């Protein structure tokens, strides 16, 4: 059989292609060998042990992080509860201070009004001089109106009043909780000056009633009033 030229070329091409495939496979094997670490048995065991320790530590960290999150939530809840309790205690302290003020246990400062009640000028033509004197019911009218209008604290001639106070008239003087006071009677009250003065000046109100009873009535707004606590409180 004759060997033609095209057979030779085809054989040469196949030979070259086979060589290229063999060379490529050889290079691939070399690269794989490079990628694989050349570890001894002890080194491999040590590496495996470290990897297992790392996995276990990561698992422990996840558990600790979960526990930390739970404790942080508990701390936040406790902080909220403590904040509520602190607010409750603050409210109780404010209420206690307010009650001490109402009972006359503490000194009180603030703005308010000063009402002065003075006996009227005596008219000789009148038979009854009591028609020109300030009596306890006159003082009561002023005090009650002030309390109704929101006064926080009231004093008569500097003497603090409480919910248990009593006022008794005895001729030209009045007795407040056993202590006598002569006219004029100065009633000081701490509260909103505008509200207190407006309530007393209402048409037909306390002021008009006292004036009709021949009482000299004067009213002043005060920006700075100090009422001392009750003696022995």
XYZ file of N, CA and C in Angstrom, residues 16-34 36:
60
model
N 0.893 15.383 17.034
C 1.048 16.670 17.751
C -0.101 16.856 18.751
N -1.337 16.511 18.290
C -2.491 16.666 19.173
C -2.365 15.769 20.396
N -1.896 14.552 20.198
C -1.714 13.636 21.318
C -0.677 14.160 22.293
N 0.411 14.732 21.732
C 1.453 15.279 22.600
C 0.916 16.441 23.432
N 0.102 17.280 22.803
C -0.466 18.428 23.520
C -1.389 17.976 24.644
N -2.203 16.960 24.384
C -3.110 16.456 25.410
C -2.336 15.855 26.565
N -1.280 15.109 26.247
C -0.477 14.496 27.298
C 0.225 15.566 28.129
N 0.727 16.619 27.470
C 1.430 17.698 28.185
C 0.465 18.472 29.084
N -0.750 18.706 28.553
C -1.752 19.432 29.345
C -2.153 18.631 30.569
N -2.323 17.351 30.436
C -2.687 16.511 31.578
C -1.581 16.513 32.618
N -0.337 16.480 32.133
C 0.804 16.482 33.043
C 0.849 17.785 33.847
N 0.597 18.914 33.179
C 0.586 20.203 33.874
C -0.527 20.270 34.917
N -1.690 19.692 34.565
C -2.815 19.690 35.504
C -2.484 18.904 36.748
N -1.840 17.802 36.615
C -1.464 16.980 37.763
C -0.458 17.705 38.642
N 0.466 18.430 37.979
C 1.479 19.179 38.750
C 0.803 20.263 39.589
N -0.163 20.978 38.983
C -0.872 22.039 39.707
C -1.635 21.472 40.898
N -2.259 20.312 40.685
C -2.989 19.697 41.790
C -2.053 19.321 42.917
N -0.874 18.822 42.553
C 0.089 18.457 43.577
C 0.547 19.679 44.364
N 0.657 20.822 43.637
C 1.052 22.057 44.320
C -0.029 22.526 45.284
N -2.253 20.744 46.904
C -2.356 19.879 48.077
C -1.174 20.114 48.996
